Amino acid sequence: MKKTFTRFSFMKKIMLVLLLGTMVLGMMACNDMGDQDTLEYNSSFLTEESTGEDLESTESTTDITVVEEPTLHVIEELDKEKKAVKITLMGDGRYYFPNLRGEFVENYQYQLIVNSKGYYQDDPLPMEGPVVAYLPLSYYLEKADGEKPLVIRKVAKDGTSYEVEYTLSLEIASFYSDESIILKNDFLHAVITRYFNGEYSERDLLEIESLDIYYYNPILGSRDKSSNSIYIQKRGSDERTVYYYSDFFDTPTADTPSVIPMELIGDLEFFNALDYLILADRSQGETKELYKKMMEQTVKGYQVTENTWDQK
């Protein structure tokens, strides 16, 4: 009996050891599984195929250059001798006047294009500052009185264009005297006096846009000449007022001069903002050419650049 008990005890010990070994192995296996689950759950969203190092090597960087809108500084200066206002554009861009005749722009730059009628015409190009233009007084006053802005385009380095509507600001009348004057020619002086209901000044004469002066205007179908006449039109008005020589003087029409006196031609210098002028008499030769030149200059205004681009 004693021997049997001993064998049973020995076998029990062996089984206990095996059981303990099995439990230890099981716990080790559980621990291994637990470690694997924790690592996967808490790991970064970056996998071995997509690491921070890989992203840094494959990402693309684009440099965006922001081009600022060019600055614009406008200077206005009255040039009495040219009967024009000098406009100067300055800044860090390029500039041009899209609606201004090229003849008014100093060193005008342009390209030739074909218009809708199939003719070549000039198309202004941006110019480096300072860009200079001369606006005839008649043109300047028309835009200023009508509150029409001067359109300017400024162009950035990347070619982006910006349109500016610039309001003309010079008070032209303030640059001319309001002291009364007397024109040398009796007929023109009498006409202007009546037109302004009394005294007049250089400042008053800025209002006159158009003058038609006829010292010889034959009557159709007759050898008789009509009375010498002067037509006046104010800026912004559609009406012309006419005055006849006979309104002021008793001289018979047949005896009135048929050639415009040179003193009257000299008086025209006081009409600084004329936009239209007609001179008609019986003059020939050089005097006729002088009239033609004066009339053309009045209509065109001061031009700083010769027109060499119009298709003839």
PDB file of C-alpha atoms in Angstrom:
ATOM      1  CA  MET A   1       0.000   0.000   0.000  1.00  0.00           C
ATOM      2  CA  LYS A   2       2.762   2.311   0.787  1.00  0.00           C
ATOM      3  CA  LYS A   3       4.398   1.642  -2.549  1.00  0.00           C
ATOM      4  CA  THR A   4       1.135   2.333  -4.442  1.00  0.00           C
ATOM      5  CA  PHE A   5       0.635   5.661  -2.735  1.00  0.00           C
ATOM      6  CA  THR A   6       4.141   6.716  -3.604  1.00  0.00           C
ATOM      7  CA  ARG A   7       3.660   5.905  -7.307  1.00  0.00           C
ATOM      8  CA  PHE A   8       0.367   7.758  -7.371  1.00  0.00           C
ATOM      9  CA  SER A   9       1.986  10.775  -5.792  1.00  0.00           C
ATOM     10  CA  PHE A  10       4.764  10.706  -8.328  1.00  0.00           C
ATOM     11  CA  MET A  11       2.346  10.533 -11.219  1.00  0.00           C
ATOM     12  CA  LYS A  12       0.324  13.362  -9.727  1.00  0.00           C
ATOM     13  CA  LYS A  13       3.402  15.544  -9.553  1.00  0.00           C
ATOM     14  CA  ILE A  14       4.221  14.841 -13.187  1.00  0.00           C
ATOM     15  CA  MET A  15       0.735  15.764 -14.288  1.00  0.00           C
ATOM     16  CA  LEU A  16       0.848  18.908 -12.165  1.00  0.00           C
ATOM     17  CA  VAL A  17       4.118  19.937 -13.816  1.00  0.00           C
ATOM     18  CA  LEU A  18       2.671  19.318 -17.278  1.00  0.00           C
ATOM     19  CA  LEU A  19      -0.424  21.312 -16.386  1.00  0.00           C
ATOM     20  CA  LEU A  20       1.636  24.184 -15.100  1.00  0.00           C
ATOM     21  CA  GLY A  21       3.802  24.075 -18.230  1.00  0.00           C
ATOM     22  CA  THR A  22       0.738  24.167 -20.433  1.00  0.00           C
ATOM     23  CA  MET A  23      -0.631  27.147 -18.525  1.00  0.00           C
ATOM     24  CA  VAL A  24       2.648  29.006 -18.813  1.00  0.00           C
ATOM     25  CA  LEU A  25       2.808  28.405 -22.566  1.00  0.00           C
ATOM     26  CA  GLY A  26      -0.798  29.557 -22.895  1.00  0.00           C
ATOM     27  CA  MET A  27      -0.113  32.737 -20.998  1.00  0.00           C
ATOM     28  CA  MET A  28       2.926  33.418 -23.140  1.00  0.00           C
ATOM     29  CA  ALA A  29       0.855  32.944 -26.256  1.00  0.00           C
ATOM     30  CA  CYS A  30      -1.799  35.294 -24.930  1.00  0.00           C
ATOM     31  CA  ASN A  31       0.835  37.855 -24.111  1.00  0.00           C
ATOM     32  CA  ASP A  32       2.204  37.662 -27.634  1.00  0.00           C
ATOM     33  CA  MET A  33      -1.256  38.170 -29.120  1.00  0.00           C
ATOM     34  CA  GLY A  34      -1.899  41.092 -26.802  1.00  0.00           C
ATOM     35  CA  ASP A  35       1.288  42.842 -27.819  1.00  0.00           C
ATOM     36  CA  GLN A  36       0.472  42.447 -31.516  1.00  0.00           C
ATOM     37  CA  ASP A  37      -3.024  43.929 -31.143  1.00  0.00           C
ATOM     38  CA  THR A  38      -1.771  46.937 -29.184  1.00  0.00           C
ATOM     39  CA  LEU A  39       0.890  47.758 -31.756  1.00  0.00           C
ATOM     40  CA  GLU A  40      -1.535  47.688 -34.629  1.00  0.00           C
ATOM     41  CA  TYR A  41      -4.194  49.767 -32.888  1.00  0.00           C
ATOM     42  CA  ASN A  42      -1.893  52.473 -31.675  1.00  0.00           C
ATOM     43  CA  SER A  43       0.297  52.729 -34.747  1.00  0.00           C
ATOM     44  CA  SER A  44       0.360  55.747 -37.001  1.00  0.00           C
ATOM     45  CA  PHE A  45      -1.841  55.891 -40.129  1.00  0.00           C
ATOM     46  CA  LEU A  46       1.439  55.910 -42.083  1.00  0.00           C
ATOM     47  CA  THR A  47       2.341  52.390 -43.195  1.00  0.00           C
ATOM     48  CA  GLU A  48       5.726  51.130 -44.198  1.00  0.00           C
ATOM     49  CA  GLU A  49       4.848  51.966 -47.817  1.00  0.00           C
ATOM     50  CA  SER A  50       3.750  55.527 -46.905  1.00  0.00           C
ATOM     51  CA  THR A  51       6.098  57.077 -44.387  1.00  0.00           C
ATOM     52  CA  GLY A  52       6.781  60.718 -43.638  1.00  0.00           C
ATOM     53  CA  GLU A  53      10.106  60.334 -45.384  1.00  0.00           C
ATOM     54  CA  ASP A  54       8.400  59.079 -48.537  1.00  0.00           C
ATOM     55  CA  LEU A  55       5.905  61.992 -48.554  1.00  0.00           C
ATOM     56  CA  GLU A  56       8.688  64.512 -48.263  1.00  0.00           C
ATOM     57  CA  SER A  57      10.460  63.049 -51.262  1.00  0.00           C
ATOM     58  CA  THR A  58       7.377  62.870 -53.512  1.00  0.00           C
ATOM     59  CA  GLU A  59       5.356  66.027 -52.706  1.00  0.00           C
ATOM     60  CA  SER A  60       5.399  68.886 -55.331  1.00  0.00           C
ATOM     61  CA  THR A  61       5.857  72.529 -54.300  1.00  0.00           C
ATOM     62  CA  THR A  62       4.519  75.344 -56.597  1.00  0.00           C
ATOM     63  CA  ASP A  63       5.826  78.888 -56.127  1.00  0.00           C
ATOM     64  CA  ILE A  64       3.048  81.471 -56.815  1.00  0.00           C
ATOM     65  CA  THR A  65       4.314  84.921 -57.774  1.00  0.00           C
ATOM     66  CA  VAL A  66       1.827  87.668 -56.969  1.00  0.00           C
ATOM     67  CA  VAL A  67       2.183  90.627 -59.353  1.00  0.00           C
ATOM     68  CA  GLU A  68       0.914  93.824 -57.809  1.00  0.00           C
ATOM     69  CA  GLU A  69      -1.239  96.331 -59.683  1.00  0.00           C
ATOM     70  CA  PRO A  70       0.999  99.090 -61.092  1.00  0.00           C
ATOM     71  CA  THR A  71       0.956 102.484 -59.458  1.00  0.00           C
ATOM     72  CA  LEU A  72      -0.205 105.539 -61.400  1.00  0.00           C
ATOM     73  CA  HIS A  73       0.670 109.176 -60.870  1.00  0.00           C
ATOM     74  CA  VAL A  74      -0.881 111.768 -63.199  1.00  0.00           C
ATOM     75  CA  ILE A  75       0.492 115.283 -63.631  1.00  0.00           C
ATOM     76  CA  GLU A  76      -1.489 118.007 -65.455  1.00  0.00           C
ATOM     77  CA  GLU A  77       0.216 121.184 -66.696  1.00  0.00           C
ATOM     78  CA  LEU A  78      -1.221 123.991 -68.815  1.00  0.00           C
ATOM     79  CA  ASP A  79       0.934 124.988 -71.800  1.00  0.00           C
ATOM     80  CA  LYS A  80      -0.481 128.331 -72.951  1.00  0.00           C
ATOM     81  CA  GLU A  81       1.804 128.580 -75.954  1.00  0.00           C
ATOM     82  CA  LYS A  82       0.567 125.253 -77.321  1.00  0.00           C
ATOM     83  CA  LYS A  83      -2.989 125.914 -76.135  1.00  0.00           C
ATOM     84  CA  ALA A  84      -2.962 122.470 -74.605  1.00  0.00           C
ATOM     85  CA  VAL A  85      -2.715 120.637 -71.291  1.00  0.00           C
ATOM     86  CA  LYS A  86       0.288 118.385 -70.862  1.00  0.00           C
ATOM     87  CA  ILE A  87      -0.626 115.058 -69.235  1.00  0.00           C
ATOM     88  CA  THR A  88       2.216 112.972 -67.777  1.00  0.00           C
ATOM     89  CA  LEU A  89       1.747 109.376 -66.563  1.00  0.00           C
ATOM     90  CA  MET A  90       4.314 107.975 -64.135  1.00  0.00           C
ATOM     91  CA  GLY A  91       4.646 104.843 -62.011  1.00  0.00           C
ATOM     92  CA  ASP A  92       6.156 101.361 -61.918  1.00  0.00           C
ATOM     93  CA  GLY A  93       4.153  99.954 -64.833  1.00  0.00           C
ATOM     94  CA  ARG A  94       3.542 100.634 -68.531  1.00  0.00           C
ATOM     95  CA  TYR A  95       0.756 102.911 -69.729  1.00  0.00           C
ATOM     96  CA  TYR A  96      -1.294 104.016 -72.727  1.00  0.00           C
ATOM     97  CA  PHE A  97      -4.433 105.941 -73.661  1.00  0.00           C
ATOM     98  CA  PRO A  98      -6.839 103.537 -75.421  1.00  0.00           C
ATOM     99  CA  ASN A  99      -9.190 106.266 -76.703  1.00  0.00           C
ATOM    100  CA  LEU A 100      -6.770 109.092 -77.445  1.00  0.00           C
ATOM    101  CA  ARG A 101      -5.553 109.999 -80.926  1.00  0.00           C
ATOM    102  CA  GLY A 102      -1.937 109.016 -81.405  1.00  0.00           C
ATOM    103  CA  GLU A 103      -1.057 112.507 -82.650  1.00  0.00           C
ATOM    104  CA  PHE A 104      -1.573 113.786 -79.092  1.00  0.00           C
ATOM    105  CA  VAL A 105       0.895 111.285 -77.557  1.00  0.00           C
ATOM    106  CA  GLU A 106       4.614 111.988 -77.426  1.00  0.00           C
ATOM    107  CA  ASN A 107       6.711 109.267 -79.139  1.00  0.00           C
ATOM    108  CA  TYR A 108       3.514 107.348 -79.808  1.00  0.00           C
ATOM    109  CA  GLN A 109       3.981 103.558 -79.940  1.00  0.00           C
ATOM    110  CA  TYR A 110       1.507 101.436 -81.860  1.00  0.00           C
ATOM    111  CA  GLN A 111       0.918  98.388 -84.024  1.00  0.00           C
ATOM    112  CA  LEU A 112      -1.065  98.269 -87.250  1.00  0.00           C
ATOM    113  CA  ILE A 113      -4.230  96.182 -87.289  1.00  0.00           C
ATOM    114  CA  VAL A 114      -6.938  95.633 -89.882  1.00  0.00           C
ATOM    115  CA  ASN A 115     -10.292  97.070 -88.837  1.00  0.00           C
ATOM    116  CA  SER A 116     -13.761  95.766 -89.635  1.00  0.00           C
ATOM    117  CA  LYS A 117     -13.788  97.725 -92.917  1.00  0.00           C
ATOM    118  CA  GLY A 118     -10.589  96.102 -94.090  1.00  0.00           C
ATOM    119  CA  TYR A 119      -8.371  99.155 -93.560  1.00  0.00           C
ATOM    120  CA  TYR A 120      -5.210  99.392 -91.530  1.00  0.00           C
ATOM    121  CA  GLN A 121      -5.397 101.450 -88.374  1.00  0.00           C
ATOM    122  CA  ASP A 122      -3.165 102.104 -85.392  1.00  0.00           C
ATOM    123  CA  ASP A 123      -3.579 100.189 -82.143  1.00  0.00           C
ATOM    124  CA  PRO A 124      -1.777 101.781 -79.147  1.00  0.00           C
ATOM    125  CA  LEU A 125       0.861  99.784 -77.288  1.00  0.00           C
ATOM    126  CA  PRO A 126       1.843 100.101 -73.609  1.00  0.00           C
ATOM    127  CA  MET A 127       4.776 102.461 -73.057  1.00  0.00           C
ATOM    128  CA  GLU A 128       7.307 102.804 -70.272  1.00  0.00           C
ATOM    129  CA  GLY A 129       6.762 105.886 -68.119  1.00  0.00           C
ATOM    130  CA  PRO A 130       6.833 108.771 -68.207  1.00  0.00           C
ATOM    131  CA  VAL A 131       4.148 108.737 -70.905  1.00  0.00           C
ATOM    132  CA  VAL A 132       3.299 112.247 -72.135  1.00  0.00           C
ATOM    133  CA  ALA A 133       0.234 113.493 -74.026  1.00  0.00           C
ATOM    134  CA  TYR A 134      -1.007 116.952 -74.971  1.00  0.00           C
ATOM    135  CA  LEU A 135      -4.743 117.581 -74.865  1.00  0.00           C
ATOM    136  CA  PRO A 136      -5.841 120.641 -76.894  1.00  0.00           C
ATOM    137  CA  LEU A 137      -7.795 123.057 -74.716  1.00  0.00           C
ATOM    138  CA  SER A 138     -10.937 122.578 -76.797  1.00  0.00           C
ATOM    139  CA  TYR A 139     -10.728 118.816 -76.199  1.00  0.00           C
ATOM    140  CA  TYR A 140      -9.817 119.193 -72.529  1.00  0.00           C
ATOM    141  CA  LEU A 141     -12.666 121.598 -71.790  1.00  0.00           C
ATOM    142  CA  GLU A 142     -15.161 119.464 -73.666  1.00  0.00           C
ATOM    143  CA  LYS A 143     -14.323 116.429 -71.528  1.00  0.00           C
ATOM    144  CA  ALA A 144     -14.094 118.436 -68.303  1.00  0.00           C
ATOM    145  CA  ASP A 145     -17.351 120.320 -68.903  1.00  0.00           C
ATOM    146  CA  GLY A 146     -19.124 117.104 -69.835  1.00  0.00           C
ATOM    147  CA  GLU A 147     -17.549 115.312 -66.871  1.00  0.00           C
ATOM    148  CA  LYS A 148     -16.134 112.662 -69.183  1.00  0.00           C
ATOM    149  CA  PRO A 149     -13.131 110.916 -67.612  1.00  0.00           C
ATOM    150  CA  LEU A 150      -9.876 110.343 -69.441  1.00  0.00           C
ATOM    151  CA  VAL A 151      -9.413 106.598 -69.886  1.00  0.00           C
ATOM    152  CA  ILE A 152      -5.940 105.296 -68.994  1.00  0.00           C
ATOM    153  CA  ARG A 153      -4.707 101.716 -69.062  1.00  0.00           C
ATOM    154  CA  LYS A 154      -1.830 100.548 -66.905  1.00  0.00           C
ATOM    155  CA  VAL A 155      -0.109  97.228 -67.587  1.00  0.00           C
ATOM    156  CA  ALA A 156       1.704  95.057 -65.037  1.00  0.00           C
ATOM    157  CA  LYS A 157       4.867  93.025 -65.658  1.00  0.00           C
ATOM    158  CA  ASP A 158       2.854  89.886 -66.402  1.00  0.00           C
ATOM    159  CA  GLY A 159       0.759  91.707 -69.004  1.00  0.00           C
ATOM    160  CA  THR A 160      -2.325  92.174 -66.831  1.00  0.00           C
ATOM    161  CA  SER A 161      -4.161  95.348 -67.841  1.00  0.00           C
ATOM    162  CA  TYR A 162      -6.013  97.660 -65.468  1.00  0.00           C
ATOM    163  CA  GLU A 163      -8.351 100.414 -66.709  1.00  0.00           C
ATOM    164  CA  VAL A 164      -8.523 103.723 -64.863  1.00  0.00           C
ATOM    165  CA  GLU A 165     -11.062 106.488 -65.438  1.00  0.00           C
ATOM    166  CA  TYR A 166      -9.182 109.638 -64.544  1.00  0.00           C
ATOM    167  CA  THR A 167     -11.119 112.841 -63.866  1.00  0.00           C
ATOM    168  CA  LEU A 168      -9.453 115.939 -65.336  1.00  0.00           C
ATOM    169  CA  SER A 169      -8.907 118.410 -62.534  1.00  0.00           C
ATOM    170  CA  LEU A 170      -7.397 121.656 -63.853  1.00  0.00           C
ATOM    171  CA  GLU A 171      -9.570 124.762 -63.582  1.00  0.00           C
ATOM    172  CA  ILE A 172      -8.523 126.164 -66.949  1.00  0.00           C
ATOM    173  CA  ALA A 173     -10.428 129.441 -66.551  1.00  0.00           C
ATOM    174  CA  SER A 174      -8.404 130.316 -63.455  1.00  0.00           C
ATOM    175  CA  PHE A 175      -5.238 130.540 -65.564  1.00  0.00           C
ATOM    176  CA  TYR A 176      -6.678 133.299 -67.761  1.00  0.00           C
ATOM    177  CA  SER A 177      -7.355 136.893 -66.809  1.00  0.00           C
ATOM    178  CA  ASP A 178     -10.872 138.099 -66.130  1.00  0.00           C
ATOM    179  CA  GLU A 179      -9.813 141.714 -66.785  1.00  0.00           C
ATOM    180  CA  SER A 180     -11.705 143.258 -69.668  1.00  0.00           C
ATOM    181  CA  ILE A 181      -9.912 143.487 -73.016  1.00  0.00           C
ATOM    182  CA  ILE A 182     -10.617 145.203 -76.353  1.00  0.00           C
ATOM    183  CA  LEU A 183      -9.909 143.401 -79.618  1.00  0.00           C
ATOM    184  CA  LYS A 184      -8.201 145.487 -82.283  1.00  0.00           C
ATOM    185  CA  ASN A 185     -10.631 144.829 -85.121  1.00  0.00           C
ATOM    186  CA  ASP A 186     -13.730 147.036 -84.811  1.00  0.00           C
ATOM    187  CA  PHE A 187     -16.109 144.506 -86.332  1.00  0.00           C
ATOM    188  CA  LEU A 188     -14.969 141.560 -84.179  1.00  0.00           C
ATOM    189  CA  HIS A 189     -14.879 143.760 -81.069  1.00  0.00           C
ATOM    190  CA  ALA A 190     -18.458 144.945 -81.687  1.00  0.00           C
ATOM    191  CA  VAL A 191     -19.629 141.349 -82.239  1.00  0.00           C
ATOM    192  CA  ILE A 192     -18.018 139.993 -79.066  1.00  0.00           C
ATOM    193  CA  THR A 193     -19.252 142.932 -76.985  1.00  0.00           C
ATOM    194  CA  ARG A 194     -22.827 142.302 -78.025  1.00  0.00           C
ATOM    195  CA  TYR A 195     -22.464 138.541 -77.610  1.00  0.00           C
ATOM    196  CA  PHE A 196     -21.400 138.922 -73.961  1.00  0.00           C
ATOM    197  CA  ASN A 197     -23.733 141.866 -73.330  1.00  0.00           C
ATOM    198  CA  GLY A 198     -20.912 144.235 -72.484  1.00  0.00           C
ATOM    199  CA  GLU A 199     -17.292 143.834 -71.495  1.00  0.00           C
ATOM    200  CA  TYR A 200     -15.413 140.583 -72.097  1.00  0.00           C
ATOM    201  CA  SER A 201     -12.114 139.038 -71.018  1.00  0.00           C
ATOM    202  CA  GLU A 202      -9.699 136.297 -72.085  1.00  0.00           C
ATOM    203  CA  ARG A 203     -11.539 134.037 -69.666  1.00  0.00           C
ATOM    204  CA  ASP A 204     -14.843 134.775 -71.421  1.00  0.00           C
ATOM    205  CA  LEU A 205     -13.363 133.948 -74.813  1.00  0.00           C
ATOM    206  CA  LEU A 206     -12.557 130.421 -73.595  1.00  0.00           C
ATOM    207  CA  GLU A 207     -16.283 129.712 -73.901  1.00  0.00           C
ATOM    208  CA  ILE A 208     -16.287 130.221 -77.670  1.00  0.00           C
ATOM    209  CA  GLU A 209     -15.859 126.952 -79.535  1.00  0.00           C
ATOM    210  CA  SER A 210     -16.576 127.947 -83.134  1.00  0.00           C
ATOM    211  CA  LEU A 211     -16.052 131.034 -85.316  1.00  0.00           C
ATOM    212  CA  ASP A 212     -17.092 131.473 -88.962  1.00  0.00           C
ATOM    213  CA  ILE A 213     -15.855 134.737 -90.475  1.00  0.00           C
ATOM    214  CA  TYR A 214     -17.038 135.694 -93.955  1.00  0.00           C
ATOM    215  CA  TYR A 215     -15.765 138.834 -95.705  1.00  0.00           C
ATOM    216  CA  TYR A 216     -16.871 137.620 -99.067  1.00  0.00           C
ATOM    217  CA  ASN A 217     -19.899 135.403 -99.426  1.00  0.00           C
ATOM    218  CA  PRO A 218     -21.433 135.895-102.894  1.00  0.00           C
ATOM    219  CA  ILE A 219     -25.196 135.675-103.245  1.00  0.00           C
ATOM    220  CA  LEU A 220     -26.169 132.719-105.380  1.00  0.00           C
ATOM    221  CA  GLY A 221     -27.247 133.840-108.845  1.00  0.00           C
ATOM    222  CA  SER A 222     -26.162 137.435-108.289  1.00  0.00           C
ATOM    223  CA  ARG A 223     -23.042 139.538-108.698  1.00  0.00           C
ATOM    224  CA  ASP A 224     -23.786 141.318-105.453  1.00  0.00           C
ATOM    225  CA  LYS A 225     -21.969 140.319-102.310  1.00  0.00           C
ATOM    226  CA  SER A 226     -23.725 139.635 -99.048  1.00  0.00           C
ATOM    227  CA  SER A 227     -22.916 141.537 -95.889  1.00  0.00           C
ATOM    228  CA  ASN A 228     -19.767 140.499 -94.050  1.00  0.00           C
ATOM    229  CA  SER A 229     -20.747 138.208 -91.209  1.00  0.00           C
ATOM    230  CA  ILE A 230     -19.439 136.404 -88.144  1.00  0.00           C
ATOM    231  CA  TYR A 231     -21.032 133.271 -86.698  1.00  0.00           C
ATOM    232  CA  ILE A 232     -20.371 132.345 -83.053  1.00  0.00           C
ATOM    233  CA  GLN A 233     -21.079 129.127 -81.177  1.00  0.00           C
ATOM    234  CA  LYS A 234     -20.462 128.438 -77.510  1.00  0.00           C
ATOM    235  CA  ARG A 235     -19.102 125.164 -76.198  1.00  0.00           C
ATOM    236  CA  GLY A 236     -21.882 122.769 -75.365  1.00  0.00           C
ATOM    237  CA  SER A 237     -24.468 124.651 -77.438  1.00  0.00           C
ATOM    238  CA  ASP A 238     -26.078 123.573 -80.708  1.00  0.00           C
ATOM    239  CA  GLU A 239     -27.031 127.134 -81.660  1.00  0.00           C
ATOM    240  CA  ARG A 240     -24.961 129.524 -83.750  1.00  0.00           C
ATOM    241  CA  THR A 241     -25.484 133.257 -83.450  1.00  0.00           C
ATOM    242  CA  VAL A 242     -24.807 135.383 -86.541  1.00  0.00           C
ATOM    243  CA  TYR A 243     -23.884 139.083 -86.653  1.00  0.00           C
ATOM    244  CA  TYR A 244     -23.659 141.193 -89.809  1.00  0.00           C
ATOM    245  CA  TYR A 245     -21.411 144.116 -90.584  1.00  0.00           C
ATOM    246  CA  SER A 246     -24.513 146.172 -91.262  1.00  0.00           C
ATOM    247  CA  ASP A 247     -25.663 145.571 -87.648  1.00  0.00           C
ATOM    248  CA  PHE A 248     -22.938 147.934 -86.457  1.00  0.00           C
ATOM    249  CA  PHE A 249     -21.815 150.127 -89.362  1.00  0.00           C
ATOM    250  CA  ASP A 250     -23.623 152.240 -91.954  1.00  0.00           C
ATOM    251  CA  THR A 251     -21.205 151.393 -94.754  1.00  0.00           C
ATOM    252  CA  PRO A 252     -23.046 150.132 -97.846  1.00  0.00           C
ATOM    253  CA  THR A 253     -22.479 146.434 -98.369  1.00  0.00           C
ATOM    254  CA  ALA A 254     -20.846 146.998-101.733  1.00  0.00           C
ATOM    255  CA  ASP A 255     -18.265 149.235-100.092  1.00  0.00           C
ATOM    256  CA  THR A 256     -17.364 146.935 -97.204  1.00  0.00           C
ATOM    257  CA  PRO A 257     -13.945 145.237 -97.365  1.00  0.00           C
ATOM    258  CA  SER A 258     -13.744 141.897 -99.180  1.00  0.00           C
ATOM    259  CA  VAL A 259     -10.531 140.815 -97.428  1.00  0.00           C
ATOM    260  CA  ILE A 260     -10.276 140.007 -93.720  1.00  0.00           C
ATOM    261  CA  PRO A 261      -8.083 142.648 -92.040  1.00  0.00           C
ATOM    262  CA  MET A 262      -4.809 141.311 -90.591  1.00  0.00           C
ATOM    263  CA  GLU A 263      -5.637 142.911 -87.251  1.00  0.00           C
ATOM    264  CA  LEU A 264      -8.637 140.581 -87.047  1.00  0.00           C
ATOM    265  CA  ILE A 265      -6.366 137.611 -87.827  1.00  0.00           C
ATOM    266  CA  GLY A 266      -4.149 138.768 -84.958  1.00  0.00           C
ATOM    267  CA  ASP A 267      -7.138 138.995 -82.605  1.00  0.00           C
ATOM    268  CA  LEU A 268      -7.801 135.273 -83.067  1.00  0.00           C
ATOM    269  CA  GLU A 269      -4.851 134.542 -80.749  1.00  0.00           C
ATOM    270  CA  PHE A 270      -7.127 135.468 -77.846  1.00  0.00           C
ATOM    271  CA  PHE A 271      -9.511 132.600 -78.690  1.00  0.00           C
ATOM    272  CA  ASN A 272      -7.507 129.893 -76.946  1.00  0.00           C
ATOM    273  CA  ALA A 273     -10.090 127.124 -76.950  1.00  0.00           C
ATOM    274  CA  LEU A 274     -11.403 127.268 -80.507  1.00  0.00           C
ATOM    275  CA  ASP A 275     -12.338 123.902 -81.975  1.00  0.00           C
ATOM    276  CA  TYR A 276     -13.569 125.085 -85.381  1.00  0.00           C
ATOM    277  CA  LEU A 277     -12.654 128.065 -87.568  1.00  0.00           C
ATOM    278  CA  ILE A 278     -13.743 129.271 -91.011  1.00  0.00           C
ATOM    279  CA  LEU A 279     -12.003 132.182 -92.769  1.00  0.00           C
ATOM    280  CA  ALA A 280     -13.476 133.166 -96.139  1.00  0.00           C
ATOM    281  CA  ASP A 281     -12.757 136.206 -98.312  1.00  0.00           C
ATOM    282  CA  ARG A 282     -11.392 137.039-101.759  1.00  0.00           C
ATOM    283  CA  SER A 283      -7.763 136.520-100.807  1.00  0.00           C
ATOM    284  CA  GLN A 284      -5.482 134.466-103.010  1.00  0.00           C
ATOM    285  CA  GLY A 285      -1.965 133.054-102.865  1.00  0.00           C
ATOM    286  CA  GLU A 286      -0.063 133.196 -99.566  1.00  0.00           C
ATOM    287  CA  THR A 287      -2.948 134.701 -97.647  1.00  0.00           C
ATOM    288  CA  LYS A 288      -5.236 131.899 -98.765  1.00  0.00           C
ATOM    289  CA  GLU A 289      -2.616 129.344 -97.680  1.00  0.00           C
ATOM    290  CA  LEU A 290      -2.329 131.081 -94.316  1.00  0.00           C
ATOM    291  CA  TYR A 291      -6.078 130.784 -93.789  1.00  0.00           C
ATOM    292  CA  LYS A 292      -5.986 127.114 -94.740  1.00  0.00           C
ATOM    293  CA  LYS A 293      -3.185 126.398 -92.284  1.00  0.00           C
ATOM    294  CA  MET A 294      -4.921 128.267 -89.465  1.00  0.00           C
ATOM    295  CA  MET A 295      -8.197 126.432 -90.051  1.00  0.00           C
ATOM    296  CA  GLU A 296      -6.477 123.020 -90.103  1.00  0.00           C
ATOM    297  CA  GLN A 297      -4.512 123.740 -86.934  1.00  0.00           C
ATOM    298  CA  THR A 298      -7.662 124.863 -85.144  1.00  0.00           C
ATOM    299  CA  VAL A 299      -9.535 121.687 -86.035  1.00  0.00           C
ATOM    300  CA  LYS A 300      -6.629 119.360 -85.224  1.00  0.00           C
ATOM    301  CA  GLY A 301      -5.351 121.120 -82.133  1.00  0.00           C
ATOM    302  CA  TYR A 302      -1.735 120.849 -81.035  1.00  0.00           C
ATOM    303  CA  GLN A 303      -0.181 117.595 -82.230  1.00  0.00           C
ATOM    304  CA  VAL A 304       3.099 116.386 -80.762  1.00  0.00           C
ATOM    305  CA  THR A 305       3.504 113.359 -83.082  1.00  0.00           C
ATOM    306  CA  GLU A 306       3.096 113.272 -86.832  1.00  0.00           C
ATOM    307  CA  ASN A 307       0.496 110.872 -88.151  1.00  0.00           C
ATOM    308  CA  THR A 308       2.381 108.362 -90.312  1.00  0.00           C
ATOM    309  CA  TRP A 309       0.095 105.382 -89.833  1.00  0.00           C
ATOM    310  CA  ASP A 310      -3.200 106.290 -91.511  1.00  0.00           C
ATOM    311  CA  GLN A 311      -3.844 104.463 -94.739  1.00  0.00           C
ATOM    312  CA  LYS A 312      -3.926 107.024 -97.529  1.00  0.00           C
TER     313      LYS A 312
END
